[in-house]
Coordinates of C-alpha atoms in Angstrom, one line a residue:
Chain H
M1 CA 0.1 0.1 0.0
T2 CA 1.3 3.4 -1.1
G3 CA 1.0 6.0 1.6
K4 CA -0.8 9.4 1.4
L5 CA 0.7 12.8 1.4
Y6 CA -0.8 15.4 3.5
G7 CA 0.0 19.0 3.5
V8 CA -1.1 20.2 7.0
G9 CA -1.4 23.9 8.1
V10 CA -0.3 24.4 11.6
G11 CA -1.5 27.9 12.0
P12 CA 0.1 31.3 12.9
G13 CA 2.1 30.3 15.9
D14 CA 0.1 29.3 19.0
P15 CA -0.2 25.6 19.0
D16 CA -3.7 25.9 20.3
L17 CA -4.6 27.4 16.9
I18 CA -3.7 24.2 15.3
T19 CA -7.2 22.5 14.0
R20 CA -8.2 19.3 15.6
K21 CA -7.7 17.5 12.3
A22 CA -4.2 18.7 11.9
W23 CA -3.2 17.9 15.5
R24 CA -4.5 14.3 15.1
L25 CA -2.7 13.8 12.0
I26 CA 0.5 14.9 13.3
E27 CA 0.1 12.9 16.5
S28 CA -0.3 9.7 14.5
A29 CA 2.5 10.6 11.9
S30 CA 5.3 8.2 11.6
V31 CA 6.9 10.3 9.0
I32 CA 6.8 14.2 8.9
A33 CA 8.4 16.6 6.7
Y34 CA 9.2 20.3 6.5
P35 CA 11.5 22.8 4.7
I36 CA 14.2 24.6 6.5
L37 CA 16.2 27.5 5.4
E38 CA 19.7 26.5 5.2
D39 CA 20.3 25.4 8.8
A40 CA 17.6 27.6 10.5
R41 CA 15.1 26.1 12.7
S42 CA 11.6 25.4 11.4
F43 CA 8.9 27.6 12.6
A44 CA 6.4 25.1 11.6
R45 CA 8.0 22.4 13.7
R46 CA 8.3 24.7 16.7
I47 CA 4.4 25.3 16.3
A48 CA 3.5 21.6 16.1
N49 CA 6.4 20.1 18.3
D50 CA 4.0 18.8 21.1
A51 CA 2.2 16.7 18.7
V52 CA 5.1 15.2 17.0
R53 CA 6.0 11.5 18.1
S54 CA 9.4 11.0 19.5
D55 CA 10.1 8.1 17.1
A56 CA 8.8 10.0 13.9
K57 CA 11.1 10.0 11.0
V58 CA 11.9 13.5 9.9
I59 CA 12.5 14.5 6.4
K60 CA 14.1 18.1 6.4
I61 CA 14.0 19.8 2.9
K62 CA 17.0 22.2 3.1
I63 CA 16.4 25.1 1.1
P64 CA 19.6 27.3 0.1
M65 CA 19.6 31.0 0.6
S66 CA 19.6 32.1 -3.0
V67 CA 17.4 34.2 -5.3
E68 CA 18.4 32.0 -8.1
R69 CA 15.7 29.4 -9.1
G70 CA 18.1 26.5 -9.8
P71 CA 19.2 25.8 -6.2
A72 CA 15.7 26.0 -4.7
Q73 CA 14.2 23.9 -7.5
A74 CA 16.8 21.2 -6.8
A75 CA 16.3 21.4 -3.2
Y76 CA 12.5 20.7 -3.7
D77 CA 13.3 18.0 -6.2
K78 CA 15.5 16.3 -3.6
G79 CA 12.7 16.7 -0.9
A80 CA 10.1 15.4 -3.1
A81 CA 12.3 12.2 -3.9
D82 CA 12.8 11.7 -0.2
I83 CA 9.0 11.9 0.4
A84 CA 8.2 9.7 -2.6
D85 CA 10.5 7.0 -1.1
A86 CA 8.6 7.1 2.2
L87 CA 5.3 7.0 0.4
R88 CA 6.3 4.1 -1.8
A89 CA 7.4 2.3 1.5
G90 CA 3.7 2.5 2.7
D91 CA 4.0 5.4 5.1
D92 CA 1.8 8.5 5.1
V93 CA 4.0 11.8 5.1
I94 CA 2.7 14.8 6.9
V95 CA 4.3 18.1 5.6
L96 CA 4.1 20.7 8.4
C97 CA 3.2 24.0 7.0
E98 CA 3.2 27.4 8.7
G99 CA -0.2 29.0 8.6
D100 CA -2.0 27.3 5.6
P101 CA -0.3 25.1 3.0
F102 CA -1.7 27.0 -0.2
F103 CA -1.4 30.5 1.2
Y104 CA 2.0 31.7 0.4
G105 CA 3.7 28.4 1.4
S106 CA 6.3 26.3 0.1
F107 CA 4.0 23.2 0.1
M108 CA 3.1 23.9 -3.4
Y109 CA 6.6 23.2 -4.8
L110 CA 6.2 19.6 -3.1
H111 CA 2.5 19.3 -4.3
A112 CA 3.5 20.1 -7.9
R113 CA 6.1 17.5 -7.8
L114 CA 4.0 14.6 -6.2
K115 CA 0.4 15.2 -7.1
D116 CA 0.4 13.1 -10.4
E117 CA 1.9 9.9 -8.6
F118 CA 0.3 10.0 -5.0
E119 CA -2.9 10.6 -3.3
V120 CA -2.7 14.1 -1.6
E121 CA -4.8 15.9 1.1
I122 CA -4.6 19.5 1.8
V123 CA -5.6 20.5 5.6
P124 CA -6.1 24.1 5.5
G125 CA -4.9 26.2 8.7
V126 CA -5.6 29.5 10.2
S127 CA -3.5 32.1 8.2
S128 CA -1.3 34.8 9.8
V129 CA -3.7 37.5 8.2
T130 CA -6.6 36.7 10.3
A131 CA -4.4 36.0 13.3
C132 CA -2.9 39.4 13.0
A133 CA -6.5 41.1 12.6
A134 CA -7.5 39.1 15.8
A135 CA -4.4 40.4 17.7
A136 CA -4.9 43.9 16.8
H137 CA -8.5 43.7 17.4
L138 CA -9.2 45.1 13.9
P139 CA -11.9 43.9 11.5
L140 CA -10.3 43.1 8.3
S141 CA -13.1 43.5 5.8
A142 CA -16.8 43.7 5.9
R143 CA -19.7 43.1 3.5
N144 CA -18.7 44.2 -0.1
E145 CA -15.2 45.3 0.7
A146 CA -12.3 43.8 -1.1
L147 CA -9.4 42.7 0.8
T148 CA -5.9 42.8 -0.8
I149 CA -3.0 40.8 0.6
I150 CA 0.3 42.1 -0.7
P151 CA 3.8 40.6 0.2
G152 CA 6.2 43.3 1.6
P153 CA 9.1 42.5 -0.7
V154 CA 7.1 43.7 -3.8
E155 CA 8.8 46.6 -5.6
G156 CA 8.1 50.1 -4.3
S157 CA 6.0 51.5 -7.2
L158 CA 3.7 48.5 -7.6
L159 CA 3.2 48.1 -3.9
R160 CA 2.1 52.0 -3.8
A161 CA -0.4 51.2 -6.7
R162 CA -1.7 48.3 -5.1
I163 CA -2.3 49.9 -1.7
E164 CA -3.8 52.9 -3.3
A165 CA -6.3 50.8 -5.4
A166 CA -7.2 48.6 -2.5
E167 CA -9.9 48.9 0.2
A168 CA -8.7 46.7 3.0
V169 CA -5.0 45.8 2.9
A170 CA -2.7 43.4 4.6
V171 CA 1.1 43.6 3.8
M172 CA 2.9 40.5 4.6
K173 CA 6.5 39.5 5.3
V174 CA 7.4 43.0 6.3
G175 CA 11.0 42.5 7.5
R176 CA 13.5 44.8 6.1
H177 CA 11.0 46.5 3.9
L178 CA 9.3 48.2 6.9
E179 CA 10.5 51.9 6.0
K180 CA 9.6 51.4 2.4
I181 CA 6.1 50.3 3.2
K182 CA 5.7 52.8 5.9
Q183 CA 6.5 55.7 3.6
I184 CA 4.1 54.6 1.0
V185 CA 1.4 54.1 3.6
E186 CA 2.1 57.7 4.9
D187 CA 2.1 59.0 1.3
A188 CA -1.5 57.7 0.8
G189 CA -2.6 59.4 3.8
L190 CA -3.4 55.9 5.6
L191 CA -0.9 56.0 8.3
D192 CA -3.6 56.6 10.9
A193 CA -5.6 53.5 9.7
A194 CA -2.4 51.2 9.7
W195 CA -1.5 48.7 12.4
Y196 CA 1.7 46.9 12.7
V197 CA 1.8 43.2 14.2
E198 CA 4.6 40.8 14.7
Y199 CA 4.5 37.1 15.9
A200 CA 0.6 37.2 16.2
S201 CA -0.6 34.5 18.7
L202 CA 2.9 33.8 20.1
P203 CA 4.0 35.2 23.6
E204 CA 6.2 37.6 21.9
Q205 CA 3.5 39.0 19.9
V206 CA 3.6 43.0 19.4
V207 CA 0.8 45.1 18.2
M208 CA 1.1 48.8 17.7
P209 CA 0.1 51.7 15.5
L210 CA 2.3 51.6 12.4
S211 CA 3.1 55.2 13.1
E212 CA 5.1 54.3 16.3
K213 CA 7.0 51.3 14.8
T214 CA 10.5 52.0 13.7
G215 CA 13.7 50.1 13.1
D216 CA 13.9 46.5 12.2
A217 CA 10.9 44.1 11.7
P218 CA 11.0 40.3 11.6
Y219 CA 10.0 38.3 8.6
F220 CA 6.8 37.2 10.6
S221 CA 5.3 40.8 10.8
M222 CA 2.4 42.3 9.0
I223 CA 0.9 45.8 8.4
L224 CA -2.9 45.9 8.5
I225 CA -4.8 48.9 6.9
S226 CA -8.4 49.4 7.1
K227 CA -9.9 52.1 5.0
G228 CA -13.6 51.2 5.3
K229 CA -16.4 52.7 7.1
D230 CA -19.1 50.1 7.5
P231 CA -22.5 51.6 7.8
W232 CA -23.8 49.0 10.1
L233 CA -21.3 49.6 12.7
Chain J
M1 CA -16.6 39.2 38.3
T2 CA -17.7 40.7 34.8
G3 CA -17.3 38.0 32.0
K4 CA -15.2 38.0 29.0
L5 CA -16.5 38.1 25.5
Y6 CA -14.9 35.8 22.9
G7 CA -15.3 35.9 19.1
V8 CA -14.5 32.4 18.1
G9 CA -13.9 31.4 14.7
V10 CA -15.5 27.8 13.9
G11 CA -13.8 27.3 10.5
P12 CA -15.3 26.6 7.1
G13 CA -17.6 23.7 7.8
D14 CA -15.9 20.6 8.9
P15 CA -16.0 20.4 12.6
D16 CA -12.5 19.0 12.6
L17 CA -11.2 22.2 11.2
I18 CA -12.2 23.9 14.5
T19 CA -9.0 25.0 16.2
R20 CA -8.2 23.1 19.6
K21 CA -8.5 26.5 21.3
A22 CA -12.1 27.3 19.8
W23 CA -13.2 23.7 20.6
R24 CA -12.1 23.9 24.2
L25 CA -13.8 27.4 24.6
I26 CA -17.0 26.0 23.2
E27 CA -17.0 22.9 25.2
S28 CA -16.8 25.0 28.4
A29 CA -19.1 27.8 27.4
S30 CA -22.1 28.2 29.7
V31 CA -23.4 30.9 27.3
I32 CA -22.9 31.0 23.4
A33 CA -24.3 33.6 21.0
Y34 CA -24.7 33.7 17.2
P35 CA -26.6 35.5 14.7
I36 CA -29.4 34.1 12.5
L37 CA -30.9 35.5 9.5
E38 CA -34.5 35.8 10.5
D39 CA -35.5 32.2 11.2
A40 CA -33.0 30.3 9.3
R41 CA -30.7 27.8 11.0
S42 CA -27.3 29.1 12.1
F43 CA -24.3 27.6 9.9
A44 CA -21.9 28.5 12.7
R45 CA -23.9 26.3 15.2
R46 CA -24.3 23.4 12.9
I47 CA -20.4 23.3 12.5
A48 CA -19.7 23.9 16.3
N49 CA -22.7 21.7 17.4
D50 CA -20.9 18.7 18.8
A51 CA -18.8 20.9 21.2
V52 CA -21.9 22.9 22.5
R53 CA -23.0 21.9 26.1
S54 CA -26.4 20.8 26.4
D55 CA -27.2 23.2 29.2
A56 CA -25.5 26.2 27.5
K57 CA -27.5 29.3 27.3
V58 CA -28.2 30.4 23.7
I59 CA -28.4 34.1 22.7
K60 CA -29.7 34.2 19.2
I61 CA -29.4 37.4 17.4
K62 CA -32.2 37.7 14.8
I63 CA -31.0 39.7 11.7
P64 CA -33.9 40.9 9.6
M65 CA -33.8 40.5 5.9
S66 CA -33.3 44.1 4.8
V67 CA -30.9 46.2 2.8
E68 CA -31.8 49.1 5.2
R69 CA -29.2 49.8 7.7
G70 CA -31.7 50.6 10.5
P71 CA -33.4 47.2 11.1
A72 CA -29.8 45.4 11.2
Q73 CA -28.4 48.0 13.5
A74 CA -31.3 47.7 15.7
A75 CA -30.6 43.9 15.8
Y76 CA -27.1 44.3 16.6
D77 CA -28.0 46.7 19.4
K78 CA -30.4 44.3 20.9
G79 CA -27.7 41.1 20.7
A80 CA -25.2 43.3 22.1
A81 CA -27.5 44.3 25.1
D82 CA -28.4 40.6 25.6
I83 CA -24.6 39.6 25.7
A84 CA -23.7 42.6 27.9
D85 CA -26.5 41.3 30.4
A86 CA -24.7 37.8 30.6
L87 CA -21.3 39.4 31.0
R88 CA -22.3 41.6 33.7
A89 CA -23.9 38.6 35.3
G90 CA -20.4 37.0 35.3
D91 CA -20.6 34.6 32.5
D92 CA -18.3 34.3 29.6
V93 CA -19.9 34.5 26.3
I94 CA -18.7 32.8 23.2
V95 CA -19.9 34.1 20.0
L96 CA -19.8 31.4 17.2
C97 CA -18.4 32.8 13.9
E98 CA -18.4 30.8 10.6
G99 CA -14.8 30.9 9.2
D100 CA -13.0 33.7 11.0
P101 CA -14.4 36.4 13.3
F102 CA -13.0 39.4 11.4
F103 CA -13.1 38.0 7.9
Y104 CA -16.4 39.2 6.5
G105 CA -18.1 38.3 9.6
S106 CA -20.8 39.9 11.4
F107 CA -18.8 39.6 14.7
M108 CA -17.5 43.1 14.1
Y109 CA -20.8 44.6 14.8
L110 CA -20.9 43.1 18.3
H111 CA -17.3 43.9 18.8
A112 CA -17.9 47.7 17.9
R113 CA -20.8 47.8 20.5
L114 CA -19.1 46.0 23.4
K115 CA -15.4 46.5 23.1
D116 CA -15.1 49.6 25.3
E117 CA -16.9 48.0 28.2
F118 CA -15.7 44.5 28.3
E119 CA -12.7 42.4 27.9
V120 CA -12.7 40.7 24.5
E121 CA -10.6 38.2 23.0
I122 CA -10.7 37.0 19.1
V123 CA -9.8 33.4 18.3
P124 CA -8.9 33.3 14.5
G125 CA -10.4 30.4 12.6
V126 CA -9.8 28.9 9.2
S127 CA -11.2 31.0 6.4
S128 CA -13.3 29.8 3.6
V129 CA -10.8 31.0 1.2
T130 CA -8.0 28.6 2.3
A131 CA -10.5 25.9 2.6
C132 CA -11.6 26.3 -0.9
A133 CA -7.8 26.3 -2.1
A134 CA -7.3 23.1 -0.3
A135 CA -10.6 21.5 -1.8
A136 CA -9.6 22.4 -5.2
H137 CA -5.8 21.4 -4.8
L138 CA -5.2 24.9 -6.0
P139 CA -2.2 26.9 -4.5
L140 CA -3.5 30.4 -3.9
S141 CA -0.7 32.7 -4.1
A142 CA 3.0 32.3 -4.0
R143 CA 6.1 34.4 -3.3
N144 CA 5.6 38.0 -4.3
E145 CA 2.1 37.6 -5.8
A146 CA -0.9 39.7 -4.4
L147 CA -4.1 37.9 -3.6
T148 CA -7.3 39.9 -3.9
I149 CA -10.6 38.8 -2.3
I150 CA -13.6 40.0 -3.6
P151 CA -17.2 39.9 -2.6
G152 CA -19.3 38.4 -5.4
P153 CA -22.3 41.1 -4.9
V154 CA -19.9 43.8 -5.9
E155 CA -21.1 45.9 -8.7
G156 CA -20.1 44.6 -12.1
S157 CA -17.8 47.2 -13.4
L158 CA -16.0 47.5 -10.1
L159 CA -15.6 43.7 -10.1
R160 CA -14.3 43.6 -13.7
A161 CA -11.7 46.2 -12.9
R162 CA -10.6 44.3 -9.6
I163 CA -10.2 41.0 -11.4
E164 CA -8.3 42.5 -14.1
A165 CA -5.9 44.2 -11.9
A166 CA -5.4 41.3 -9.6
E167 CA -2.9 38.5 -9.6
A168 CA -4.4 35.8 -7.6
V169 CA -8.1 36.1 -7.0
A170 CA -10.8 34.7 -4.7
V171 CA -14.5 35.9 -5.3
M172 CA -16.6 34.9 -2.3
K173 CA -20.3 34.7 -1.7
V174 CA -21.0 33.8 -5.3
G175 CA -24.7 32.9 -5.0
R176 CA -27.0 34.4 -7.5
H177 CA -24.1 36.4 -9.0
L178 CA -22.7 33.3 -10.8
E179 CA -23.4 34.4 -14.3
K180 CA -22.4 37.9 -13.9
I181 CA -19.0 36.8 -12.4
K182 CA -18.5 33.9 -14.9
Q183 CA -19.0 36.5 -17.9
I184 CA -16.5 38.8 -16.3
V185 CA -13.9 36.0 -16.0
E186 CA -14.5 34.8 -19.5
D187 CA -14.2 38.5 -20.9
A188 CA -10.9 38.6 -19.0
G189 CA -9.5 35.6 -20.8
L190 CA -9.3 33.7 -17.4
L191 CA -12.0 31.1 -17.7
D192 CA -9.2 28.2 -18.1
A193 CA -7.8 29.4 -14.8
A194 CA -11.1 29.5 -12.7
W195 CA -12.3 27.0 -10.3
Y196 CA -15.6 26.9 -8.4
V197 CA -16.0 25.5 -5.1
E198 CA -19.1 25.2 -2.8
Y199 CA -19.3 24.0 0.7
A200 CA -15.6 23.4 0.9
S201 CA -14.7 20.8 3.6
L202 CA -18.2 19.4 4.0
P203 CA -19.8 16.2 2.8
E204 CA -21.8 18.2 0.2
Q205 CA -18.6 19.8 -1.2
V206 CA -18.3 20.6 -4.9
V207 CA -15.4 21.3 -7.0
M208 CA -15.3 22.0 -10.7
P209 CA -13.8 24.1 -13.3
L210 CA -15.9 27.3 -13.5
S211 CA -16.3 26.7 -17.3
E212 CA -18.7 23.6 -16.4
K213 CA -20.7 25.4 -13.6
T214 CA -24.0 26.7 -14.7
G215 CA -27.3 27.5 -12.8
D216 CA -27.7 28.4 -9.2
A217 CA -24.9 28.7 -6.6
P218 CA -25.4 28.7 -3.0
Y219 CA -24.1 31.6 -0.6
F220 CA -21.4 29.4 0.6
S221 CA -19.5 29.2 -2.8
M222 CA -16.4 30.7 -4.1
I223 CA -14.5 31.2 -7.3
L224 CA -10.7 31.0 -7.4
I225 CA -8.4 32.3 -10.2
S226 CA -4.9 31.7 -10.3
K227 CA -3.1 33.7 -12.9
G228 CA 0.5 33.2 -11.7
K229 CA 3.3 30.9 -13.0
D230 CA 5.6 30.6 -10.3
P231 CA 9.3 29.9 -11.4
W232 CA 10.2 27.7 -8.6
L233 CA 7.4 25.1 -9.6

């Protein structure tokens, strides 16, 4: 019997925000897998750690720090091959995914490589966007408002155009792009409507008006902008 | 001791996609609350039903079918007053929210009315957007792509402009707007990139190419469009 591949979202950070389904799958897993950036620790593994069996086999997919496509593609090829070996040996494989597997996750690279040969199930998870809104006590979008989610590394003029054209906005992966994003938000007259959140749902969570945030931001940070005025409020 | 108000996301439909935190809160709740549209049944209550205590007090907030703001505002005023009574009596109140509380949810109307007087905690949930992507096996957005989420009832020319300007797109609450949306997607040359999903994660889930979907769609349906070509795939 060939095993089944699961892409399992582990949510934004708090292990209690893992779904019941994901928790049960992880607890019963004999093989788990996740990508790590070179030799860094896996955030997804940290989130799910209490559910991982001590005897579980772990497939670590080491992604090189590179903007080139070749090395990353090769790493996912290798990871997919390792996972395929386990599946062919009859084990189910649980891939741990920060947040949700198909929401800015790397699981899609494994999925693309394995979906034609193996049975795959995706278990959605709580995304960082709604976790940040919860942390900031800021309703994201209501009724007929559009919500635009934009990665912070996007080039400045495109980011500016997208923020100006949008209604509600979440800018993800702020990191070293903080000052660029903040300037664009200020130029658009939206600084008073913008919140900064880092490590939502974790003990080290930070929430503050964007206007007060300066200096460095971690990768796991977000800016939320609510332009809307809901008439039912 | 005054009680605490919780806005709790119960996810897209499968009770197993409720988070561990939400499940525990609902199981221990002596008072739960949720809105219902006139005399319809509550989808959030259906999702969470197995966790609700048989002796829990239930506050139903009856929202009138009306496009006017007055009757809906009055209904949320009344619901907030009922919840406030329970909180003042010392009970915690768990408001059940389909998907996520602050992602197109009505919890924001209760939150706005109660946040200044009472302690509030928001428990994020799995949103229908990522549940639909999981059901369709369709990665939503990768790397530096923007994701735009648009409610289907939006007026046609605005919907058209938003879909054309976007990268990845999710159109929510398709319902009776199916033909309008489908025509816009076809005119934009995106019909082959579009998927239709209804009741994601439930036994009655439907997934099909948008090109094959005709006739009526339920409120809990979505169209996903992925324009992107990720170079790492």
